Tab-separated table of C-alpha atoms in Angstrom:
chain	number	residue	atom	x	y	z
X	21	MET	CA	-14.723	0.814	21.328
X	22	ILE	CA	-14.944	4.305	23.057
X	23	PRO	CA	-18.732	4.952	22.473
X	24	VAL	CA	-19.102	8.529	21.722
X	25	ARG	CA	-21.041	10.738	24.387
X	26	GLY	CA	-23.065	13.915	23.898
X	27	PHE	CA	-24.885	13.062	21.228
X	28	GLU	CA	-27.553	10.779	22.708
X	29	GLY	CA	-30.912	10.382	20.761
X	30	ALA	CA	-29.090	13.042	18.145
X	31	ARG	CA	-29.179	12.616	14.771
X	32	VAL	CA	-25.425	12.478	13.162
X	33	ALA	CA	-24.648	12.651	9.836
X	34	VAL	CA	-21.228	10.640	8.449
X	35	LEU	CA	-19.476	11.397	5.267
X	36	GLY	CA	-17.218	8.699	3.960
X	37	LEU	CA	-17.276	5.199	4.967
X	38	GLY	CA	-13.575	3.824	5.088
X	39	ARG	CA	-12.004	2.874	7.935
X	40	SER	CA	-12.580	5.931	10.335
X	41	GLY	CA	-16.243	6.730	8.970
X	42	LEU	CA	-17.294	2.888	9.580
X	43	THR	CA	-15.551	3.564	13.136
X	44	ALA	CA	-16.557	6.738	13.928
X	45	ALA	CA	-20.864	5.534	12.736
X	46	LYS	CA	-20.342	2.474	15.131
X	47	ALA	CA	-19.120	4.553	18.061
X	48	LEU	CA	-21.842	6.568	17.565
X	49	GLN	CA	-24.504	4.112	17.595
X	50	ALA	CA	-22.808	3.083	20.989
X	51	GLY	CA	-23.313	6.173	22.581
X	52	GLY	CA	-27.008	6.425	21.680
X	53	ALA	CA	-26.866	8.483	18.821
X	54	GLU	CA	-28.542	8.041	15.046
X	55	ALA	CA	-25.629	7.496	12.928
X	56	LEU	CA	-26.627	8.552	9.267
X	57	CYS	CA	-24.158	7.222	6.546
X	58	TRP	CA	-23.058	8.068	3.221
X	59	ASP	CA	-20.218	7.354	0.895
X	60	ASP	CA	-20.513	7.869	-3.234
X	61	ASN	CA	-19.054	4.679	-3.364
X	62	ALA	CA	-21.984	1.929	-3.547
X	63	ASP	CA	-19.262	-0.886	-2.668
X	64	ALA	CA	-18.539	0.897	0.307
X	65	ARG	CA	-22.621	1.613	1.361
X	66	ALA	CA	-23.250	-1.781	0.847
X	67	ARG	CA	-20.398	-2.869	3.242
X	68	ALA	CA	-21.787	-0.210	5.731
X	69	GLU	CA	-25.434	-1.471	5.199
X	70	ALA	CA	-24.359	-5.112	5.932
X	71	GLU	CA	-22.749	-3.942	9.507
X	72	GLY	CA	-26.184	-2.950	10.320
X	73	LEU	CA	-25.093	0.931	9.363
X	74	GLU	CA	-28.070	3.120	8.104
X	75	ILE	CA	-27.753	4.840	4.947
X	76	HIS	CA	-28.581	8.289	4.319
X	77	ASP	CA	-28.496	9.894	1.141
X	78	LEU	CA	-26.942	13.120	1.813
X	79	GLY	CA	-27.603	14.457	-1.474
X	80	LYS	CA	-31.089	14.533	-1.672
X	81	ALA	CA	-33.191	17.415	-0.155
X	82	GLY	CA	-33.734	18.252	3.118
X	83	ALA	CA	-30.976	15.388	4.100
X	84	PHE	CA	-29.635	17.720	6.527
X	85	ASP	CA	-33.223	18.644	8.425
X	86	GLY	CA	-32.546	17.548	12.254
X	87	VAL	CA	-29.047	16.931	11.738
X	88	ALA	CA	-26.736	17.750	14.925
X	89	VAL	CA	-23.422	17.436	12.980
X	90	LEU	CA	-21.359	16.543	10.199
X	91	ILE	CA	-18.640	13.742	10.983
X	92	THR	CA	-16.546	13.793	7.520
X	93	SER	CA	-13.655	11.670	6.580
X	94	PRO	CA	-10.036	12.906	6.773
X	95	GLY	CA	-9.508	12.122	3.121
X	96	ILE	CA	-12.391	14.210	2.409
X	97	PRO	CA	-11.422	18.180	1.520
X	98	HIS	CA	-13.538	20.590	3.068
X	99	LEU	CA	-12.125	23.901	1.589
X	100	TYR	CA	-9.307	23.774	-0.503
X	101	PRO	CA	-9.095	22.758	-3.512
X	102	GLU	CA	-12.679	23.238	-3.455
X	103	PRO	CA	-15.309	22.238	-0.784
X	104	ASN	CA	-16.797	18.742	-1.100
X	105	LYS	CA	-20.457	19.411	-1.940
X	106	TYR	CA	-22.058	17.726	1.044
X	107	ILE	CA	-19.447	19.441	3.449
X	108	ALA	CA	-20.974	22.826	1.588
X	109	ARG	CA	-24.886	21.631	2.130
X	110	ALA	CA	-23.958	21.365	5.365
X	111	TRP	CA	-22.684	24.955	5.647
X	112	GLU	CA	-25.860	25.907	4.141
X	113	ALA	CA	-27.862	24.328	6.300
X	114	GLY	CA	-26.079	25.486	9.412
X	115	VAL	CA	-25.046	22.017	10.696
X	116	PRO	CA	-21.439	21.835	12.568
X	117	VAL	CA	-18.990	19.647	10.497
X	118	ASP	CA	-16.072	17.735	12.886
X	119	ASN	CA	-14.545	14.574	12.520
X	120	ASP	CA	-13.549	11.327	14.771
X	121	ILE	CA	-10.592	13.151	16.192
X	122	SER	CA	-12.585	15.877	18.172
X	123	LEU	CA	-15.367	12.907	18.930
X	124	PHE	CA	-12.390	10.847	20.389
X	125	PHE	CA	-11.088	13.840	22.721
X	126	ARG	CA	-14.872	14.540	23.757
X	127	SER	CA	-15.323	10.881	24.786
X	128	ALA	CA	-12.483	9.153	26.006
X	129	ALA	CA	-12.391	10.503	29.594
X	130	THR	CA	-15.139	9.162	31.587
X	131	SER	CA	-15.952	9.435	35.418
X	132	GLU	CA	-14.451	6.083	35.923
X	133	TRP	CA	-10.985	8.318	35.733
X	134	ASP	CA	-11.913	9.461	38.653
X	135	GLU	CA	-11.022	6.516	40.486
X	136	PHE	CA	-8.093	5.647	38.852
X	137	ASP	CA	-4.922	5.816	40.892
X	138	VAL	CA	-2.737	7.258	37.455
X	139	THR	CA	-5.078	9.211	35.309
X	140	PRO	CA	-4.743	8.289	31.663
X	141	LYS	CA	-2.494	10.422	29.262
X	142	VAL	CA	-2.793	11.232	25.412
X	143	ILE	CA	0.104	12.179	23.446
X	144	ALA	CA	-0.508	13.569	19.813
X	145	VAL	CA	2.136	13.514	17.111
X	146	THR	CA	1.845	15.562	14.344
X	147	GLY	CA	4.530	17.149	11.619
X	148	SER	CA	5.665	16.464	8.063
X	149	ASN	CA	8.110	13.436	8.402
X	150	GLY	CA	8.817	11.092	11.184
X	151	LYS	CA	5.513	11.323	12.895
X	152	SER	CA	4.563	7.299	12.376
X	153	THR	CA	8.014	6.524	13.532
X	154	THR	CA	8.054	8.878	16.084
X	155	SER	CA	4.344	7.514	17.521
X	156	ALA	CA	5.397	4.054	17.407
X	157	LEU	CA	8.552	4.731	18.999
X	158	ILE	CA	6.839	6.200	21.801
X	159	HIS	CA	4.588	3.164	22.052
X	160	HIS	CA	6.959	1.304	21.817
X	161	VAL	CA	8.773	2.677	24.872
X	162	LEU	CA	6.120	2.751	26.665
X	163	THR	CA	4.941	-1.017	26.026
X	164	GLU	CA	8.664	-2.103	27.008
X	165	VAL	CA	8.617	-0.566	30.227
X	166	GLY	CA	5.265	-1.941	31.148
X	167	ARG	CA	2.837	1.173	30.622
X	168	ASP	CA	-0.604	0.051	29.338
X	169	SER	CA	-0.024	1.640	25.473
X	170	GLN	CA	-2.651	2.073	22.462
X	171	LEU	CA	-1.346	3.433	19.082
X	172	ALA	CA	-4.379	4.827	17.065
X	173	GLY	CA	-5.286	7.733	14.603
X	174	ASN	CA	-3.244	7.923	11.302
X	175	ILE	CA	-1.225	4.587	12.444
X	176	GLY	CA	-2.755	1.436	13.556
X	177	ARG	CA	-6.282	1.527	15.083
X	178	GLY	CA	-8.988	4.277	14.436
X	179	VAL	CA	-9.258	6.185	17.215
X	180	LEU	CA	-12.792	5.428	18.408
X	181	ASP	CA	-12.204	1.750	17.727
X	182	ILE	CA	-9.555	1.315	20.408
X	183	ASP	CA	-10.388	0.178	23.982
X	184	PRO	CA	-10.766	3.072	26.693
X	185	PRO	CA	-7.571	3.472	28.291
X	186	GLY	CA	-7.519	1.893	31.675
X	187	ASP	CA	-5.382	3.231	35.104
X	188	GLY	CA	-2.314	4.799	34.182
X	189	GLY	CA	-3.120	3.834	30.174
X	190	VAL	CA	-1.426	6.146	27.714
X	191	VAL	CA	-3.019	6.654	24.154
X	192	VAL	CA	-0.451	7.749	21.571
X	193	LEU	CA	-2.004	9.144	18.340
X	194	GLU	CA	-0.507	9.756	14.930
X	195	LEU	CA	-2.402	12.887	13.695
X	196	SER	CA	-1.883	14.380	10.062
X	197	SER	CA	-2.670	17.840	9.053
X	198	TYR	CA	-6.316	16.239	7.688
X	199	GLN	CA	-7.338	15.065	10.909
X	200	THR	CA	-5.872	18.426	12.906
X	201	GLU	CA	-7.145	20.983	10.543
X	202	LEU	CA	-10.899	20.136	11.374
X	203	ALA	CA	-11.333	18.743	14.787
X	204	ARG	CA	-13.359	20.836	16.821
X	205	ALA	CA	-11.776	19.393	20.282
X	206	MET	CA	-8.185	18.356	20.820
X	207	THR	CA	-6.840	18.252	24.110
X	208	PRO	CA	-3.922	16.001	24.611
X	209	ASP	CA	-1.660	15.837	27.460
X	210	VAL	CA	1.634	16.235	25.488
X	211	ALA	CA	1.636	17.314	21.761
X	212	VAL	CA	4.481	16.602	19.514
X	213	PHE	CA	5.376	18.582	16.355
X	214	THR	CA	8.620	16.918	14.564
X	215	ASN	CA	9.178	19.226	11.556
X	216	LEU	CA	7.669	20.870	8.407
X	217	SER	CA	8.318	20.641	4.700
X	218	PRO	CA	6.111	21.197	1.722
X	219	ASP	CA	3.470	18.552	1.561
X	220	HIS	CA	-0.381	18.630	0.633
X	221	LEU	CA	-0.190	22.280	-0.627
X	222	ASP	CA	-2.905	21.680	-2.599
X	223	ARG	CA	-5.493	20.432	0.122
X	224	HIS	CA	-4.392	23.469	2.471
X	225	GLY	CA	-4.213	26.378	-0.159
X	226	GLY	CA	-0.141	26.752	0.303
X	227	MET	CA	2.377	25.977	3.054
X	228	GLY	CA	0.628	28.941	5.446
X	229	GLY	CA	-2.212	26.668	5.409
X	230	TYR	CA	-0.478	23.535	5.809
X	231	PHE	CA	1.246	24.794	8.686
X	232	ALA	CA	-1.576	26.149	10.555
X	233	ALA	CA	-3.691	22.906	10.073
X	234	LYS	CA	-0.578	21.771	12.177
X	235	ARG	CA	-0.651	24.259	14.682
X	236	ARG	CA	-3.917	23.980	15.615
X	237	LEU	CA	-3.017	20.970	17.745
X	238	PHE	CA	-0.997	23.333	20.139
X	239	ALA	CA	-3.204	26.573	19.547
X	240	GLU	CA	-6.739	25.008	19.977
X	241	GLY	CA	-5.342	21.922	22.112
X	242	GLY	CA	-3.849	23.670	24.809
X	243	PRO	CA	-1.115	20.763	25.789
X	244	ASP	CA	0.323	20.450	29.135
X	245	ARG	CA	3.321	19.897	27.556
X	246	ALA	CA	4.876	20.498	23.996
X	247	VAL	CA	7.472	18.907	22.268
X	248	ILE	CA	8.453	21.166	19.394
X	249	GLY	CA	11.089	20.263	16.461
X	250	VAL	CA	13.127	23.587	15.997
X	251	ASP	CA	15.103	22.644	12.960
X	252	GLU	CA	12.977	24.823	10.733
X	253	ALA	CA	11.334	28.672	11.166
X	254	GLU	CA	7.697	27.303	11.730
X	255	GLY	CA	8.860	25.177	14.811
X	256	GLN	CA	11.165	28.174	16.057
X	257	PHE	CA	8.009	30.262	15.872
X	258	LEU	CA	5.602	27.499	17.439
X	259	SER	CA	7.803	27.330	20.500
X	260	ASN	CA	8.202	30.791	21.030
X	261	GLN	CA	4.442	31.219	20.966
X	262	MET	CA	3.971	27.955	23.390
X	263	SER	CA	6.498	29.461	25.894
X	264	GLU	CA	6.020	32.045	28.899
X	265	GLY	CA	10.064	32.559	29.135
X	266	ASN	CA	13.522	30.979	29.030
X	267	GLY	CA	12.633	28.914	31.843
X	268	ASP	CA	9.141	27.380	31.014
X	269	ASP	CA	9.843	23.639	31.152
X	270	ARG	CA	6.228	23.012	29.617
X	271	LEU	CA	8.266	23.283	26.430
X	272	ILE	CA	10.823	20.880	25.223
X	273	ARG	CA	12.603	22.014	22.259
X	274	VAL	CA	13.755	19.231	20.017
X	275	SER	CA	16.552	19.272	17.304
X	276	SER	CA	18.690	16.973	15.115
X	277	GLY	CA	22.265	18.737	13.984
X	278	GLN	CA	22.562	22.247	16.445
X	279	LYS	CA	22.970	21.950	20.285
X	280	LEU	CA	20.457	23.911	22.203
X	281	ALA	CA	21.470	26.046	24.618
X	282	GLY	CA	19.233	28.462	27.203
X	283	PRO	CA	17.972	27.356	30.465
X	284	GLY	CA	14.634	25.693	29.625
X	285	TRP	CA	14.164	21.616	28.582
X	286	ASN	CA	15.963	20.755	25.538
X	287	VAL	CA	16.309	17.514	23.870
X	288	PHE	CA	19.150	17.458	20.478
X	289	ALA	CA	21.352	15.051	18.672
X	290	ARG	CA	24.605	15.513	17.313
X	291	LYS	CA	27.248	13.149	15.456
X	292	GLY	CA	25.093	10.353	16.410
X	293	PHE	CA	24.737	11.602	20.159
X	294	LEU	CA	21.534	12.335	21.607
X	295	SER	CA	21.690	15.061	24.410
X	296	GLU	CA	18.863	16.121	27.191
X	297	TYR	CA	19.625	19.504	29.011
X	298	ARG	CA	17.623	20.950	31.651
X	299	LYS	CA	18.131	24.258	33.261
X	300	GLY	CA	21.496	24.999	31.540
X	301	ARG	CA	22.937	20.991	32.851
X	302	GLN	CA	23.049	17.630	31.186
X	303	VAL	CA	20.984	15.170	32.427
X	304	GLY	CA	20.719	12.372	29.989
X	305	SER	CA	22.666	11.243	27.068
X	306	ILE	CA	22.120	8.253	24.578
X	307	ASP	CA	24.771	6.640	21.791
X	308	LEU	CA	22.333	6.530	18.916
X	309	ARG	CA	24.756	4.843	16.737
X	310	GLU	CA	23.943	1.605	17.072
X	311	VAL	CA	20.314	1.903	17.520
X	312	LYS	CA	19.559	-0.362	14.426
X	313	GLY	CA	15.969	0.658	13.859
X	314	LEU	CA	16.850	4.178	13.964
X	315	PRO	CA	19.316	4.998	11.043
X	316	GLY	CA	20.181	8.595	9.951
X	317	ALA	CA	19.774	11.974	11.190
X	318	HIS	CA	15.928	11.835	10.654
X	319	ASN	CA	15.477	8.956	12.447
X	320	HIS	CA	17.557	10.823	15.661
X	321	GLN	CA	15.314	13.987	15.039
X	322	ASN	CA	12.568	11.379	15.789
X	323	ALA	CA	14.666	9.788	18.503
X	324	CYS	CA	14.670	12.934	20.199
X	325	ALA	CA	11.024	13.831	19.907
X	326	ALA	CA	9.870	9.958	21.154
X	327	TYR	CA	12.562	10.554	24.039
X	328	ALA	CA	11.167	13.951	24.924
X	329	ALA	CA	7.787	12.769	24.930
X	330	VAL	CA	8.167	9.716	27.019
X	331	ARG	CA	10.319	11.897	29.684
X	332	THR	CA	7.313	13.813	30.689
X	333	LEU	CA	5.869	10.628	31.935
X	334	GLY	CA	9.048	10.219	34.285
X	335	ILE	CA	10.555	7.496	32.539
X	336	ALA	CA	14.519	7.329	33.222
X	337	PRO	CA	17.008	7.806	30.230
X	338	ARG	CA	18.766	4.310	30.739
X	339	VAL	CA	15.252	2.856	30.504
X	340	ILE	CA	14.399	4.436	27.116
X	341	GLU	CA	17.851	3.733	25.709
X	342	LYS	CA	17.440	0.124	26.423
X	343	ALA	CA	13.991	0.384	24.798
X	344	PHE	CA	15.153	2.150	21.621
X	345	HIS	CA	17.849	-0.996	20.899
X	346	SER	CA	14.834	-3.103	20.849
X	347	PHE	CA	12.964	-1.025	18.236
X	348	GLY	CA	12.667	-3.041	15.051
X	349	GLY	CA	11.757	0.149	12.948
X	350	LEU	CA	8.354	0.829	10.913
X	351	PRO	CA	7.996	-1.208	7.538
X	352	HIS	CA	8.225	1.051	4.443
X	353	ARG	CA	10.593	3.428	6.354
X	354	SER	CA	14.082	2.940	6.482
X	355	GLN	CA	13.505	-0.900	6.462
X	356	LEU	CA	16.353	-3.001	6.025
X	357	VAL	CA	14.906	-5.857	3.453
X	358	THR	CA	17.864	-7.535	3.298
X	359	GLU	CA	21.681	-7.678	3.019
X	360	SER	CA	23.630	-9.876	0.410
X	361	ASP	CA	27.046	-9.945	-0.460
X	362	GLY	CA	27.612	-6.488	1.373
X	363	VAL	CA	24.612	-4.727	-0.543
X	364	ARG	CA	22.229	-3.790	1.613
X	365	PHE	CA	18.435	-3.111	0.313
X	366	ILE	CA	16.551	-0.566	1.896
X	367	ASN	CA	12.503	-0.213	1.604
X	368	ASP	CA	11.923	3.895	2.700
X	369	SER	CA	8.683	3.955	0.101
X	370	LYS	CA	6.489	6.153	2.908
X	371	ALA	CA	9.313	9.164	1.780
X	372	THR	CA	6.615	10.166	-1.078
X	373	ASN	CA	8.156	13.981	-0.898
X	374	ALA	CA	11.662	15.002	-1.806
X	375	ASP	CA	12.218	16.417	1.932
X	376	ALA	CA	11.415	12.856	3.139
X	377	ALA	CA	13.531	11.412	0.287
X	378	ALA	CA	16.243	14.017	1.320
X	379	LYS	CA	16.651	12.902	4.645
X	380	ALA	CA	16.595	9.333	3.691
X	381	LEU	CA	19.463	10.107	0.773
X	382	ALA	CA	21.512	11.777	3.861
X	383	ALA	CA	21.421	8.597	6.187
X	384	PHE	CA	23.339	6.398	3.535
X	385	LYS	CA	26.653	6.399	1.176
X	386	ASN	CA	27.140	4.816	-2.249
X	387	ILE	CA	23.353	5.130	-2.704
X	388	ARG	CA	21.733	3.089	-6.066
X	389	TRP	CA	18.749	4.999	-5.977
X	390	ILE	CA	15.310	3.842	-6.988
X	391	CYS	CA	12.882	6.905	-7.214
X	392	GLY	CA	10.069	8.473	-9.017
X	393	GLY	CA	6.152	8.008	-9.225
X	394	LEU	CA	3.389	10.839	-8.965
X	395	GLU	CA	5.240	14.422	-8.131
X	396	LYS	CA	4.350	16.689	-5.764
X	397	GLU	CA	3.786	20.025	-5.762
X	398	GLY	CA	6.919	21.795	-5.009
X	399	GLY	CA	9.066	19.608	-7.042
X	400	ILE	CA	12.387	17.832	-5.757
X	401	GLY	CA	14.643	20.091	-5.153
X	402	ALA	CA	15.197	19.152	-1.694
X	403	VAL	CA	17.097	16.360	-2.706
X	404	ASN	CA	19.697	18.271	-4.406
X	405	ALA	CA	21.899	18.579	-1.788
X	406	HIS	CA	22.231	14.897	-1.104
X	407	LEU	CA	22.661	13.475	-4.662
X	408	GLY	CA	26.506	13.526	-4.056
X	409	ASN	CA	25.370	9.942	-2.215
X	410	VAL	CA	24.053	8.834	-4.720
X	411	THR	CA	26.026	6.419	-7.477
X	412	LYS	CA	23.159	6.080	-9.789
X	413	ALA	CA	19.433	6.417	-9.596
X	414	TYR	CA	16.822	4.083	-11.093
X	415	VAL	CA	13.858	6.033	-12.000
X	416	ILE	CA	10.413	4.449	-12.231
X	417	GLY	CA	6.731	5.545	-12.576
X	418	ARG	CA	4.706	6.834	-15.327
X	419	GLU	CA	6.395	10.079	-15.772
X	420	ALA	CA	10.013	8.529	-15.081
X	421	ALA	CA	11.532	10.728	-18.236
X	422	GLN	CA	10.238	13.923	-17.042
X	423	PHE	CA	11.232	13.007	-13.134
X	424	ALA	CA	14.974	12.346	-14.533
X	425	LEU	CA	15.522	15.438	-16.186
X	426	GLN	CA	15.249	16.929	-12.667
X	427	LEU	CA	18.451	15.332	-11.575
X	428	GLY	CA	21.059	17.163	-13.133
X	429	ASP	CA	24.494	15.297	-13.974
X	430	THR	CA	23.493	12.418	-11.592
X	431	PRO	CA	24.155	8.977	-13.451
X	432	LEU	CA	20.262	7.389	-14.319
X	433	GLU	CA	18.699	5.196	-15.526
X	434	VAL	CA	14.928	5.211	-16.672
X	435	CYS	CA	13.582	1.969	-15.874
X	436	THR	CA	9.732	2.846	-15.540
X	437	THR	CA	8.644	-0.298	-13.697
X	438	MET	CA	9.914	-1.662	-10.048
X	439	ALA	CA	11.044	-5.047	-11.257
X	440	GLU	CA	13.166	-3.550	-13.813
X	441	ALA	CA	14.580	-0.818	-11.579
X	442	VAL	CA	15.364	-3.543	-8.447
X	443	ALA	CA	17.101	-5.950	-11.256
X	444	LYS	CA	19.189	-3.433	-12.560
X	445	ALA	CA	20.396	-1.923	-9.374
X	446	ALA	CA	21.166	-5.285	-7.498
X	447	GLU	CA	23.251	-6.484	-11.144
X	448	GLU	CA	25.099	-3.078	-10.945
X	449	ALA	CA	25.718	-2.891	-7.031
X	450	GLU	CA	28.814	-3.359	-5.545
X	451	GLN	CA	30.049	-4.450	-1.905
X	452	GLY	CA	29.306	-1.590	0.416
X	453	ASP	CA	26.618	-0.148	-1.830
X	454	THR	CA	22.886	0.400	-0.666
X	455	VAL	CA	19.897	-0.145	-2.884
X	456	LEU	CA	17.656	2.844	-1.572
X	457	LEU	CA	13.860	3.025	-2.321
X	458	ALA	CA	13.027	6.462	-1.463
X	459	PRO	CA	10.547	7.533	-4.063
X	460	ALA	CA	10.210	11.669	-3.282
X	461	ALA	CA	7.059	11.155	-4.861
X	462	ALA	CA	3.258	9.729	-4.594
X	463	SER	CA	2.777	6.265	-5.584
X	464	PHE	CA	-0.819	6.825	-6.999
X	465	ASP	CA	0.388	6.819	-10.651
X	466	GLN	CA	1.187	2.852	-10.297
X	467	TYR	CA	0.316	1.788	-6.745
X	468	ASP	CA	-2.907	2.157	-4.683
X	469	SER	CA	-0.713	3.232	-1.576
X	470	PHE	CA	3.183	3.848	-0.627
X	471	GLU	CA	2.438	0.419	1.174
X	472	LYS	CA	1.655	-1.492	-1.834
X	473	ARG	CA	4.549	0.088	-3.702
X	474	GLY	CA	7.046	-0.926	-0.671
X	475	GLU	CA	5.414	-4.423	-0.737
X	476	ASP	CA	6.530	-4.585	-4.363
X	477	PHE	CA	10.236	-3.853	-3.684
X	478	ILE	CA	10.529	-6.217	-1.548
X	479	ALA	CA	8.635	-8.504	-3.642
X	480	CYS	CA	10.926	-7.635	-6.478
X	481	VAL	CA	14.206	-7.632	-4.153
X	482	GLN	CA	13.230	-11.287	-3.362
X	483	ALA	CA	12.364	-12.270	-6.680
X	484	THR	CA	15.619	-10.848	-7.773
X	485	LEU	CA	17.985	-12.514	-5.121
X	486	GLY	CA	16.619	-15.886	-5.519
């Protein structure tokens, strides 16, 4: 655990007692603060109290008297679609609102770092799609080459739950827009922006607010190096703002599908080959086509971003390539479940929006597509360009019939349940087909999380195939 510094003897309120909230409260206590904890859920309060934490009703009169700061969990909205009532009360009381990401950046560096031969580094990854795979791939490469690496944030452990980084250690953080939009302190050594597509628009008041939340990692953080995907206008804008000119090698531009030219530092993938260019000359390349853990153009973009991030640490291209080949991928992200009689079953339950699903559809041919769920704002129009790869769609979810109406002339069947969809797809699949779960929707109409949805898909595949 990383004890929180700067609040010794202070009263600090903690709102939300899930993973991040509980860890933040304990880390505050470890640093000498008085953690005052609250959650509207009685079970969550009971769990916190059982772990020795003090429960403090933030709804009572005077609840914020003497409180130095309110630490809120990422899932709690503080502005859109409307402010949480406790956060609004903190504003009224003049109490600053912050989160655990900020506490990490305030507390990770200590005087012990002065004695290290190699100063620890923090690599922070954000973006709409691919940030989990990119973060995990960076961590995997570092681990494979013998660097002390820890993976935390929106993946792995809570940021304050990790061990203090040692000599030469690297902390890899996946950061969601919910985390970056509020943190008052963000100072990564390397910041990575994968891409941007519509998501969480209600939480951020629209696309502009969503991008602004991501941009804060760079604008507020001032990283030593910025790795930025430039396949969308927002990435181009951000890379332009971060650069002082064409030769500024503090910026690494990343792309999947287009060759990047110019005297700067560029990493891109085309036709399955990753290329690194510096000052107009190629200095590295990797054939990604046989890297089984990174199928499809969207994963090639993730590979480029991860490659660029670890290159800033001086790791050689050939060493990175070897580590890529031992990367098994992440559960629920283009995960190969099994192959039977020439039919592949792929679990991409993490494709919770249309853009992510479109990338999955582009990665395979002859797809029997299991899709549907709780549709997000913006619809599913992004998948239209790739419906030619779909042999048939099998639509699940409580609103399956409405979802199906948006698929045009694509052959489809409304199945509603995962079990029925998997059974039908497996029965009708032919050699060379791919049965792909890429829902293009959230899971919450039928499942507690996309992980639960993916686990159900795996269980149904196993039950169907025997």
